[in-house]
Coordinates of C-alpha atoms in Angstrom, one line a residue:
Chain Y
M1 CA 0.0 0.0 0.0
A2 CA 1.3 3.4 -0.9
A3 CA 2.2 5.6 2.1
V4 CA -0.4 8.4 2.7
Q5 CA 1.3 11.8 2.8
E6 CA 0.3 14.4 5.4
P7 CA -1.7 17.1 3.6
K8 CA 0.4 20.3 3.2
K9 CA -0.8 23.8 3.2
T10 CA 0.3 25.0 -0.3
P11 CA 0.0 28.7 -1.4
I12 CA -1.5 29.3 -4.8
G13 CA 0.0 31.8 -7.3
G14 CA -3.0 33.5 -8.8
Y15 CA -6.8 33.8 -8.5
V16 CA -8.4 30.5 -9.4
G17 CA -12.0 31.2 -8.5
F18 CA -13.0 28.2 -6.3
D19 CA -14.0 30.7 -3.7
T20 CA -17.3 30.8 -5.4
I21 CA -18.2 27.3 -4.0
P22 CA -20.5 28.8 -1.3
T23 CA -22.3 30.8 -4.0
Q24 CA -22.7 27.8 -6.2
I25 CA -24.2 25.9 -3.3
E26 CA -26.4 28.8 -2.4
R27 CA -27.7 29.0 -6.0
K28 CA -28.5 25.3 -6.1
L29 CA -30.2 25.5 -2.7
L30 CA -32.2 28.6 -3.7
R31 CA -33.3 26.8 -6.8
R32 CA -34.4 23.7 -4.8
G33 CA -36.1 25.7 -2.0
F34 CA -36.2 24.8 1.6
A35 CA -38.7 22.7 3.6
F36 CA -39.7 23.2 7.2
N37 CA -42.2 21.0 9.1
V38 CA -43.6 22.3 12.4
M39 CA -46.1 20.5 14.6
L40 CA -48.3 22.3 17.1
V41 CA -49.3 20.4 20.3
G42 CA -51.4 21.8 23.1
A43 CA -54.9 21.9 24.6
T44 CA -57.7 23.6 22.8
G45 CA -57.9 27.3 23.1
L46 CA -54.3 28.1 23.9
G47 CA -53.9 30.2 20.7
K48 CA -51.8 27.7 18.7
S49 CA -53.2 28.7 15.3
T50 CA -53.0 32.4 16.1
L51 CA -49.4 32.1 17.3
L52 CA -48.3 30.3 14.2
N53 CA -50.0 32.8 11.9
T54 CA -48.3 35.6 13.9
L55 CA -44.9 33.9 13.6
F56 CA -45.1 33.7 9.8
A57 CA -47.1 36.9 9.4
A58 CA -49.7 35.2 7.3
H59 CA -53.0 33.4 7.8
L60 CA -51.7 29.9 7.3
I61 CA -54.0 27.8 9.4
D62 CA -57.5 28.2 10.8
S63 CA -58.3 27.6 14.4
K64 CA -59.7 24.2 14.9
G65 CA -61.6 25.3 18.0
R66 CA -65.2 24.2 18.3
F67 CA -67.2 27.3 17.8
K68 CA -70.6 25.7 17.0
V69 CA -72.7 24.7 20.0
N70 CA -73.7 21.3 18.6
E71 CA -70.3 20.2 17.5
P72 CA -69.3 17.3 19.8
P73 CA -65.7 17.1 21.1
R74 CA -63.3 15.1 19.0
Q75 CA -62.9 11.6 20.3
T76 CA -59.3 11.2 19.2
T77 CA -56.5 13.6 18.3
E78 CA -56.6 14.4 14.7
I79 CA -53.5 15.1 12.6
A80 CA -54.1 17.9 10.2
P81 CA -51.1 18.9 8.0
V82 CA -51.3 22.0 5.8
T83 CA -48.6 23.0 3.4
H84 CA -47.9 26.6 2.2
H85 CA -45.3 27.9 -0.2
I86 CA -44.0 31.2 1.2
E87 CA -41.3 33.4 -0.2
E88 CA -39.0 36.1 1.2
N89 CA -36.3 37.9 -0.9
G90 CA -36.0 35.1 -3.4
V91 CA -35.8 32.4 -0.7
R92 CA -38.7 29.9 -1.1
L93 CA -39.9 28.0 1.9
K94 CA -42.2 25.0 1.8
L95 CA -43.8 25.3 5.2
T96 CA -45.9 22.4 6.5
V97 CA -47.9 23.1 9.7
I98 CA -49.2 20.0 11.5
D99 CA -52.1 20.9 13.8
T100 CA -53.3 18.3 16.4
P101 CA -57.0 19.2 17.2
G102 CA -58.5 17.0 19.9
Y103 CA -55.4 16.7 22.0
A104 CA -56.3 16.8 25.7
D105 CA -60.0 17.5 24.9
L106 CA -61.5 14.6 26.8
M107 CA -61.9 13.8 30.5
N108 CA -59.9 10.7 29.9
N109 CA -56.8 11.6 27.9
E110 CA -54.8 8.4 28.2
H111 CA -54.5 7.9 24.5
C112 CA -54.4 11.4 23.2
L113 CA -50.7 11.4 22.5
D114 CA -50.7 8.1 20.5
P115 CA -51.7 9.6 17.1
I116 CA -49.1 12.3 17.5
L117 CA -46.2 9.9 18.2
K118 CA -47.4 7.6 15.5
Y119 CA -47.3 10.5 12.9
I120 CA -43.8 11.5 13.8
K121 CA -42.5 7.9 13.6
D122 CA -44.4 7.3 10.4
Q123 CA -42.5 10.2 8.7
Y124 CA -39.2 8.6 9.8
A125 CA -40.4 5.2 8.5
H126 CA -41.5 6.8 5.2
F127 CA -38.1 8.5 4.8
L128 CA -36.3 5.3 5.7
R129 CA -38.2 3.3 3.1
K130 CA -37.3 5.9 0.4
E131 CA -33.7 5.7 1.4
L132 CA -33.6 2.0 1.3
T133 CA -35.2 1.8 -2.2
A134 CA -32.8 0.5 -4.8
A135 CA -33.8 3.2 -7.3
R136 CA -33.6 6.2 -4.9
E137 CA -35.0 9.6 -5.7
R138 CA -32.3 12.3 -6.0
Y139 CA -33.9 14.5 -3.4
I140 CA -36.2 12.7 -1.0
T141 CA -39.1 15.0 0.0
D142 CA -38.6 15.6 3.7
T143 CA -41.9 15.2 5.7
R144 CA -40.1 14.6 9.0
V145 CA -41.2 16.9 11.8
H146 CA -38.4 19.4 12.5
C147 CA -39.9 21.0 15.5
V148 CA -42.8 20.5 17.9
L149 CA -44.1 23.7 19.5
F150 CA -45.5 22.5 22.8
F151 CA -48.1 24.9 24.3
I152 CA -48.2 25.1 28.1
N153 CA -51.3 26.4 29.8
P154 CA -50.5 29.6 31.7
S155 CA -51.8 28.3 35.0
G156 CA -48.9 29.9 36.9
Q157 CA -48.5 26.8 39.0
S158 CA -46.9 23.6 37.8
L159 CA -47.0 21.4 34.7
K160 CA -49.8 18.9 34.5
P161 CA -49.2 15.1 34.6
L162 CA -50.2 14.9 31.0
D163 CA -47.7 17.7 30.1
I164 CA -44.8 15.7 31.7
V165 CA -45.7 12.5 29.9
A166 CA -46.1 14.3 26.5
L167 CA -42.9 16.3 26.8
R168 CA -40.9 13.3 27.8
Q169 CA -42.2 11.0 25.0
L170 CA -42.0 13.8 22.3
A171 CA -38.5 14.9 23.3
D172 CA -37.3 11.3 22.9
I173 CA -38.1 11.3 19.2
C174 CA -37.9 14.9 17.9
N175 CA -37.0 18.5 18.7
V176 CA -39.5 20.0 21.2
V177 CA -39.7 23.7 22.0
P178 CA -42.1 24.5 24.9
V179 CA -43.9 27.9 25.0
I180 CA -46.1 29.4 27.6
A181 CA -49.3 30.3 25.7
K182 CA -51.4 33.3 26.3
A183 CA -48.7 34.8 28.5
D184 CA -50.7 38.0 28.8
S185 CA -52.6 36.3 31.7
L186 CA -49.5 36.3 33.9
T187 CA -47.9 39.3 35.5
L188 CA -44.1 39.6 35.1
D189 CA -43.5 38.2 38.6
E190 CA -45.9 35.3 38.0
R191 CA -44.2 34.6 34.7
A192 CA -40.7 34.4 36.2
A193 CA -41.9 32.1 39.0
F194 CA -43.8 29.9 36.6
K195 CA -40.8 29.6 34.2
A196 CA -38.5 28.6 37.1
R197 CA -41.0 26.0 38.3
I198 CA -41.3 24.5 34.7
K199 CA -37.5 24.4 34.3
E200 CA -37.2 22.6 37.7
E201 CA -39.8 20.0 36.7
I202 CA -38.3 19.5 33.2
E203 CA -34.9 18.9 34.8
Y204 CA -36.3 16.6 37.5
H205 CA -38.0 14.4 34.9
G206 CA -34.9 14.3 32.7
I207 CA -36.7 15.8 29.6
K208 CA -34.2 16.7 26.9
L209 CA -35.5 19.7 25.1
Y210 CA -34.0 21.5 22.1
P211 CA -31.4 22.9 22.0
G212 CA -29.5 20.1 23.7
Q213 CA -26.0 20.3 25.0
L214 CA -23.8 19.6 22.0
Q215 CA -20.3 18.2 22.2
V216 CA -18.3 20.6 20.1
P217 CA -14.7 19.5 19.7
E218 CA -12.1 21.8 21.3
P219 CA -10.5 24.2 20.5
L220 CA -13.5 26.5 20.1
D221 CA -13.0 29.4 17.7
E222 CA -14.7 32.8 18.0
Y223 CA -17.6 31.7 15.9
D224 CA -18.2 28.6 18.0
L225 CA -18.1 30.7 21.2
Q226 CA -20.6 33.1 19.8
E227 CA -22.9 30.3 18.7
Q228 CA -22.7 28.7 22.1
A229 CA -23.4 32.0 23.9
L230 CA -26.5 32.5 21.7
T231 CA -27.7 28.9 22.3
D232 CA -27.1 29.3 26.1
A233 CA -29.2 32.5 26.1
I234 CA -32.0 30.7 24.3
R235 CA -31.8 27.7 26.6
A236 CA -32.1 30.1 29.6
R237 CA -35.2 31.7 28.1
I238 CA -37.1 28.5 27.4
P239 CA -40.1 28.2 27.8
F240 CA -40.9 31.3 25.7
A241 CA -43.8 33.4 27.2
V242 CA -45.7 34.3 24.1
V243 CA -48.7 36.2 22.9
G244 CA -50.1 36.0 19.4
S245 CA -52.3 38.3 17.4
E246 CA -53.4 38.5 13.8
R247 CA -55.1 41.8 14.4
T248 CA -53.5 45.2 14.5
I249 CA -54.4 47.9 17.0
V250 CA -53.3 51.5 17.0
V251 CA -50.8 52.5 19.7
G252 CA -49.3 56.0 19.7
G253 CA -50.7 56.6 16.3
Q254 CA -49.0 53.5 14.8
P255 CA -50.6 50.2 13.9
V256 CA -49.1 47.3 15.8
R257 CA -49.9 43.7 16.2
G258 CA -51.6 43.3 19.6
R259 CA -54.6 42.9 21.8
R260 CA -56.7 45.4 23.6
T261 CA -58.5 43.9 26.6
K262 CA -61.8 44.8 28.0
W263 CA -60.2 46.8 30.8
G264 CA -58.1 48.9 28.5
G265 CA -54.8 47.0 28.7
V266 CA -52.9 47.0 25.4
I267 CA -50.5 44.2 24.7
E268 CA -48.1 44.5 21.8
V269 CA -46.9 41.3 20.3
D270 CA -43.6 42.7 19.0
N271 CA -42.8 44.6 22.2
E272 CA -40.1 42.8 24.1
D273 CA -41.2 44.4 27.4
H274 CA -44.6 42.7 26.9
C275 CA -43.8 39.2 25.8
E276 CA -41.1 37.0 24.3
F277 CA -42.7 36.6 20.8
T278 CA -39.8 38.3 19.0
H279 CA -37.3 36.0 20.8
L280 CA -39.3 32.9 19.7
R281 CA -39.7 34.2 16.1
N282 CA -36.0 35.0 15.8
F283 CA -35.0 31.7 17.3
L284 CA -37.3 29.7 15.1
T285 CA -36.8 31.5 11.8
R286 CA -33.7 33.7 11.9
T287 CA -31.1 31.8 13.8
H288 CA -32.0 28.1 14.4
L289 CA -34.2 27.0 11.5
Q290 CA -31.4 25.2 9.7
D291 CA -30.1 23.7 12.9
L292 CA -33.6 22.3 13.8
I293 CA -33.7 20.6 10.4
E294 CA -30.2 19.2 11.0
T295 CA -30.8 17.9 14.5
T296 CA -34.0 16.2 13.3
A297 CA -31.6 14.1 11.2
L298 CA -30.0 13.0 14.4
H299 CA -33.3 11.9 15.8
Y300 CA -34.0 10.1 12.5
E301 CA -30.6 8.3 12.8
A302 CA -31.6 7.0 16.2
F303 CA -34.9 5.7 14.7
R304 CA -33.1 4.3 11.7
T305 CA -30.6 2.4 13.8
R306 CA -33.4 0.9 15.9
Q307 CA -35.3 -0.1 12.9
L308 CA -32.4 -1.6 11.0
L309 CA -31.2 -3.6 14.1
A310 CA -34.8 -4.9 14.5
L311 CA -34.9 -5.9 10.9
K312 CA -31.5 -7.7 11.2
E313 CA -32.7 -9.6 14.3
N314 CA -35.8 -10.6 12.5
R315 CA -33.8 -11.9 9.5
D316 CA -31.3 -13.7 11.7
S317 CA -34.0 -15.5 13.7
N318 CA -35.7 -16.5 10.4
T319 CA -32.7 -18.0 8.8
S320 CA -31.2 -19.6 12.0
P321 CA -30.6 -23.4 11.9
N322 CA -33.1 -24.0 14.6
K323 CA -36.1 -23.0 12.5
Chain B
M1 CA -83.0 23.3 59.9
S2 CA -82.7 26.8 61.3
D3 CA -79.9 29.2 60.7
M4 CA -77.4 29.7 63.5
R5 CA -78.7 32.8 65.1
A6 CA -76.1 34.6 67.1
R7 CA -77.4 37.8 68.7
R8 CA -74.7 40.3 68.2
G9 CA -76.0 43.8 68.8
G10 CA -79.4 42.6 67.4
K11 CA -77.9 41.5 64.0
K12 CA -78.5 38.0 62.7
T13 CA -75.6 36.0 61.4
F14 CA -76.4 33.8 58.4
L15 CA -74.8 30.5 57.6
F16 CA -73.8 30.1 53.9
N17 CA -71.9 27.2 52.3
M18 CA -70.3 27.4 48.8
I19 CA -68.1 25.0 46.9
I20 CA -65.7 26.1 44.2
V21 CA -64.7 23.8 41.4
G22 CA -62.3 24.1 38.5
Q23 CA -58.9 23.0 37.2
A24 CA -55.6 24.0 38.8
G25 CA -54.3 27.5 38.1
L26 CA -57.7 29.1 37.4
G27 CA -57.4 31.5 40.3
K28 CA -60.0 29.8 42.5
S29 CA -58.2 30.4 45.8
T30 CA -57.3 33.9 44.8
F31 CA -60.9 34.6 44.0
I32 CA -62.1 33.3 47.3
N33 CA -59.6 35.5 49.1
T34 CA -60.8 38.4 47.0
L35 CA -64.4 37.7 47.7
T36 CA -63.9 37.4 51.5
N37 CA -61.2 40.2 51.5
H38 CA -59.2 37.9 53.7
P39 CA -56.4 35.3 53.1
T40 CA -59.0 32.5 53.6
I41 CA -57.3 29.9 51.4
P42 CA -53.5 29.7 51.7
K43 CA -51.5 29.8 48.5
R44 CA -50.7 26.4 47.3
Q45 CA -47.0 25.9 47.5
C46 CA -45.5 23.1 45.5
D47 CA -41.7 23.1 45.9
D48 CA -41.1 19.4 45.3
P49 CA -41.1 18.6 41.6
A50 CA -41.7 14.9 42.5
Q51 CA -45.0 15.8 44.2
C52 CA -46.3 18.5 41.8
T53 CA -47.3 16.3 38.9
L54 CA -48.5 13.2 40.6
E55 CA -52.0 11.9 39.7
K56 CA -54.3 12.7 42.6
T57 CA -57.8 12.4 43.8
V58 CA -59.8 15.6 44.5
D59 CA -58.6 17.0 47.9
I60 CA -61.8 18.4 49.3
Q61 CA -61.1 21.1 52.0
A62 CA -63.5 23.4 53.8
Y63 CA -62.6 26.8 55.1
T64 CA -64.8 29.0 57.3
V65 CA -64.6 32.8 57.5
E66 CA -66.9 35.6 58.7
T67 CA -68.1 38.3 56.3
D68 CA -70.1 41.5 56.6
E69 CA -71.4 42.8 53.3
D70 CA -74.0 45.6 53.1
G71 CA -74.7 45.1 56.8
M72 CA -75.4 41.3 56.3
K73 CA -73.2 39.2 58.6
M74 CA -72.3 35.8 57.5
Q75 CA -70.5 32.7 58.6
L76 CA -69.3 31.6 55.2
T77 CA -67.9 28.2 54.6
V78 CA -66.0 27.7 51.3
V79 CA -65.2 24.2 50.1
D80 CA -62.2 24.1 47.9
T81 CA -61.6 21.2 45.4
P82 CA -57.9 21.2 44.3
G83 CA -57.0 18.5 41.9
F84 CA -60.3 18.4 40.0
G85 CA -59.7 17.7 36.3
D86 CA -55.9 17.7 36.5
N87 CA -55.3 14.0 36.0
I88 CA -54.6 12.3 32.7
D89 CA -57.9 10.5 33.4
S90 CA -60.2 12.7 35.4
S91 CA -63.4 10.9 34.7
T92 CA -64.0 9.9 38.3
H93 CA -63.5 13.4 39.7
F94 CA -67.0 14.7 39.3
N95 CA -68.3 11.7 41.2
E96 CA -66.1 12.6 44.1
I97 CA -67.6 16.1 44.2
L98 CA -71.2 14.7 43.7
S99 CA -70.6 12.3 46.6
Y100 CA -69.4 15.1 48.9
I101 CA -72.5 17.2 48.1
E102 CA -74.9 14.2 48.6
H103 CA -73.1 13.3 51.8
Q104 CA -74.2 16.7 53.3
Y105 CA -77.8 15.9 52.3
D106 CA -77.5 12.5 53.9
D107 CA -76.3 14.0 57.2
V108 CA -79.4 16.3 57.2
L109 CA -81.7 13.4 56.3
A110 CA -80.2 11.3 59.1
E111 CA -80.5 14.2 61.6
Q112 CA -84.1 14.9 60.6
S113 CA -85.1 11.3 61.1
K114 CA -83.7 11.2 64.7
I115 CA -86.1 11.1 67.5
K116 CA -83.8 13.3 69.6
R117 CA -82.3 15.9 67.4
N118 CA -79.1 17.8 68.1
P119 CA -79.8 21.5 68.7
K120 CA -76.3 22.4 67.7
F121 CA -76.4 20.6 64.3
Q122 CA -74.5 22.5 61.7
D123 CA -76.1 22.5 58.3
S124 CA -73.3 22.0 55.9
R125 CA -75.4 21.6 52.8
I126 CA -73.9 23.4 49.8
H127 CA -76.0 26.4 48.7
V128 CA -74.1 27.3 45.6
L129 CA -71.4 25.8 43.3
L130 CA -69.1 28.2 41.5
Y131 CA -67.8 26.5 38.4
F132 CA -64.6 28.0 36.9
I133 CA -64.3 27.8 33.1
P134 CA -60.8 28.5 31.5
P135 CA -60.8 31.5 29.2
T136 CA -60.2 29.6 26.0
G137 CA -62.7 31.7 24.0
H138 CA -63.8 28.5 22.3
A139 CA -66.5 26.1 23.4
L140 CA -67.2 24.2 26.7
R141 CA -65.0 21.1 27.0
E142 CA -66.3 17.6 27.8
I143 CA -65.4 18.0 31.4
D144 CA -67.2 21.3 31.8
I145 CA -70.4 19.9 30.3
E146 CA -70.3 16.6 32.2
L147 CA -69.7 18.3 35.6
M148 CA -72.5 20.8 35.2
K149 CA -74.9 18.3 33.7
R150 CA -74.3 15.7 36.5
L151 CA -74.4 18.2 39.3
C152 CA -77.1 20.7 38.3
G153 CA -79.9 18.7 39.9
R154 CA -78.0 18.4 43.2
V155 CA -76.8 22.0 43.7
N156 CA -77.3 25.6 42.5
I157 CA -74.6 26.2 39.8
L158 CA -73.1 29.6 38.9
P159 CA -70.6 29.3 36.0
C160 CA -67.7 31.8 36.0
I161 CA -65.1 32.6 33.4
A162 CA -61.8 32.5 35.2
K163 CA -58.9 34.9 34.5
A164 CA -61.2 36.9 32.4
D165 CA -58.7 39.8 32.1
T166 CA -57.1 38.2 29.1
L167 CA -60.1 38.5 26.9
T168 CA -60.9 41.4 24.6
P169 CA -64.5 42.8 24.9
K170 CA -65.6 41.0 21.6
E171 CA -64.0 37.7 22.7
L172 CA -65.7 37.9 26.1
A173 CA -69.1 38.7 24.7
A174 CA -68.9 35.9 22.1
F175 CA -67.5 33.4 24.7
K176 CA -70.3 34.2 27.2
K177 CA -72.9 33.7 24.5
R178 CA -71.4 30.5 23.3
I179 CA -71.2 29.1 26.8
M180 CA -74.9 29.9 27.6
E181 CA -75.9 28.3 24.3
A182 CA -74.0 25.1 25.1
I183 CA -75.6 25.1 28.5
A184 CA -79.1 25.4 27.0
V185 CA -78.4 22.7 24.3
N186 CA -77.2 20.3 27.0
E187 CA -80.3 21.1 29.1
I188 CA -78.2 22.1 32.1
Q189 CA -80.3 23.9 34.7
L190 CA -78.3 26.7 36.3
F191 CA -79.2 29.2 39.0
D192 CA -80.2 31.8 36.5
F193 CA -81.7 34.4 38.8
P194 CA -85.3 33.3 38.5
Y195 CA -88.1 35.8 39.2
D196 CA -91.9 35.7 39.4
E197 CA -93.7 38.1 37.0
N198 CA -96.7 38.3 39.3
E199 CA -95.1 38.3 42.8
D200 CA -91.9 40.3 42.3
D201 CA -91.7 44.1 41.9
D202 CA -90.2 45.7 38.8
E203 CA -87.0 46.6 40.5
T204 CA -86.3 42.9 41.5
I205 CA -87.2 41.7 38.1
Q206 CA -84.9 44.2 36.5
E207 CA -82.1 43.3 38.9
N208 CA -82.5 39.6 38.1
L209 CA -82.6 40.1 34.4
E210 CA -79.4 42.1 34.5
L211 CA -77.7 39.5 36.6
R212 CA -78.9 36.8 34.2
S213 CA -77.4 38.7 31.3
L214 CA -74.0 38.7 33.0
L215 CA -73.8 34.9 33.1
P216 CA -71.3 33.4 33.2
F217 CA -69.6 35.9 35.5
A218 CA -66.2 37.2 34.2
V219 CA -63.9 36.8 37.2
V220 CA -60.5 38.3 38.0
G221 CA -58.9 37.9 41.4
S222 CA -55.9 39.3 43.2
D223 CA -54.1 38.7 46.5
D224 CA -52.2 42.0 46.1
T225 CA -53.4 45.5 46.5
L226 CA -52.0 48.4 44.5
L227 CA -52.1 52.2 44.8
V228 CA -54.3 53.4 41.9
N229 CA -55.1 57.1 41.7
G230 CA -54.6 57.5 45.4
R231 CA -56.8 54.6 46.4
T232 CA -55.6 51.2 47.6
L233 CA -57.3 48.6 45.5
R234 CA -57.1 44.9 44.8
A235 CA -55.6 44.8 41.3
R236 CA -53.2 43.1 38.9
Q237 CA -50.3 45.0 37.5
Y238 CA -49.1 44.2 34.0
P239 CA -46.5 46.0 31.9
W240 CA -49.4 47.1 29.7
G241 CA -51.8 48.3 32.4
I242 CA -53.6 47.7 35.7
V243 CA -56.8 45.6 36.1
E244 CA -59.0 46.6 39.0
V245 CA -60.8 43.7 40.5
E246 CA -63.7 45.8 41.9
N247 CA -64.2 47.9 38.8
M248 CA -67.4 46.9 37.1
K249 CA -66.0 48.0 33.7
H250 CA -63.2 45.6 34.1
C251 CA -65.0 42.5 35.3
D252 CA -68.1 41.1 37.1
V253 CA -66.6 40.5 40.5
A254 CA -68.4 43.3 42.3
Q255 CA -71.8 42.1 41.1
L256 CA -70.9 38.5 41.9
R257 CA -69.8 39.4 45.4
S258 CA -73.1 41.1 46.0
V259 CA -75.0 38.1 44.9
L260 CA -73.0 35.6 47.0
L261 CA -72.7 37.7 50.1
S262 CA -75.9 39.7 50.4
T263 CA -78.6 39.9 47.7
H264 CA -79.3 36.3 46.8
V265 CA -78.1 34.4 49.8
Q266 CA -81.6 33.7 51.1
E267 CA -82.9 32.7 47.8
L268 CA -80.0 30.3 47.1
K269 CA -80.5 28.7 50.6
E270 CA -84.3 28.4 50.0
L271 CA -83.9 26.8 46.7
T272 CA -81.4 24.3 48.2
H273 CA -83.7 23.4 51.0
D274 CA -87.1 23.6 49.4
V275 CA -86.4 22.2 46.0
I276 CA -83.0 20.5 45.6
Y277 CA -82.8 18.8 49.0
E278 CA -86.5 17.8 48.9
A279 CA -86.0 16.2 45.5
Y280 CA -83.0 14.3 46.9
R281 CA -84.9 13.3 50.0
S282 CA -87.8 11.9 47.9
E283 CA -85.5 10.0 45.7
K284 CA -83.5 8.5 48.6
L285 CA -86.7 7.5 50.5
S286 CA -88.4 6.0 47.5
Q287 CA -85.2 4.1 46.8
L288 CA -85.2 2.8 50.4
E289 CA -88.9 1.9 50.0
G290 CA -88.2 0.1 46.8
L291 CA -85.4 -1.8 48.5
A292 CA -87.6 -2.7 51.4
E293 CA -90.3 -4.0 49.0
K294 CA -87.8 -6.1 47.1
L295 CA -86.5 -7.5 50.4
A296 CA -90.0 -8.5 51.4
E297 CA -90.6 -10.1 48.0
L298 CA -87.4 -12.2 48.3
N299 CA -88.4 -13.3 51.8
M300 CA -91.8 -14.4 50.5
Q301 CA -90.2 -16.3 47.7
A302 CA -87.8 -18.0 50.1
Q303 CA -90.8 -19.0 52.4
E304 CA -92.7 -20.4 49.4
Q305 CA -89.8 -22.6 48.4
Q306 CA -89.4 -24.0 51.9
P307 CA -92.9 -24.5 53.3
G308 CA -91.7 -26.1 56.5
S309 CA -89.7 -23.2 57.8
V310 CA -90.9 -19.8 59.2

């Protein structure tokens, strides 16, 4: 075998032009477009649809709340995916929102999580099948859930037993980002105490939320340190205390997105002193969207490994001499 | 059953029992403290994450406090029901509350049947049930409908919208309307401020109509007081403004307090005694009669099969 030489750093004499690699990649990616799949999980009436529409500044989904008196409550959790093509400055995003109406609607909610877990695993299974096909597609359409926004009721006390079970089971198989819904029902003191309590409980139950602690190989350069600082700040803020609104109200002569309550309180969605909507929006769309997609691949890998090992065991037991 | 009459300077002290039901975190304890203007129910501290989220049964607790509203003195007993509806499977919870309410009727029934009655017997029958609905703005949930349906024949029910300060005026009006429609469709009989066209005077009729139009009551509570325009008030302070609990333009607490602590106390008690308890009593006694008959029948059958024995 020929001896492998250590790669040397060699200076080049003139401009070659391979510094356009990032641009070439960008052009290809822009042409292909991006896909992001987000799932909304939480009890009825927590403002899930409104928040999502506020996040993407468009009426993407309708509230699945029961507004008609004769409509009976749903007996199982329904899975309702809706896909939209949205564009911003030439960047095309295929956004799929998966709503889960019926979750936690009944008196007995023992099985309300099952359809949700099944959907997430089915998308992994679907992707795996496509990967394993002999004649593979060039780009497999990615329907895997990249982020679950988990809506917590603003009780101001503690998480409910169902919340704990749901968070744990979901965080095991995909990225989960919890938010405190309708945060305008809590004063700032109540909000701080509630967040602290939630964080305590999440830690106690060993729930691994996104963003997880990543093992970045030393030494860390300036970029890595910046990224880590940003991620640490986000981790400290979770769960985000949010308020959503598709309506605009006039504040100080300017139209802003917000709510005007019966007693005259005016809550501005984009005002950082009022709620953490902007932090969630920036986190989800401006800084960590790509990372959410990439870490979903890690969850998928874990699923894939389990499935392939199970398949192998099955095959082995079928061809063993004892049979 | 007579009220406990304590002669204090010639004023009569009434006895009034209420039960408050709703999920955790809807501000029930805070509301009671607001209503009684007194830290009646202590704040629920849960510092142990291991305990906080365990599945529990309903932890029924009674607290007694004295109130004086519009010159009407009362010994008010409030029954709190923490844990209601908080389990993954809460379908047994409303039975626990129903049992508690019926148990009080059973005590009275037993007492009434005694030959020698206890003069110091405390009537602990529940005169009104306050049911707290979360401010979703959507429809009533299965648990809301089930509870009110199952209990409306056994106790006067007044539904309330909890933490109502998060709703806009349009949302609140639409929500109230939708809730009352759902209640009508499910044939739930509430305490809806009934009046008699022939017997009551116009003022009373008007008052009751107005109160009926407020149902369900929009409730906001606060354990804290704030200085607002030079006055110390119970209020909640947000970065975007201050909600005054007693302000009728902000919520319905002032009117509800009046109903519960002075204007409709007697009526709620009378309805409980004359109608609800009587119905329970008839049912219970005819059940016992039915059982007695069945027992006699079985005895006869046994005798017929063994003609030798007595």
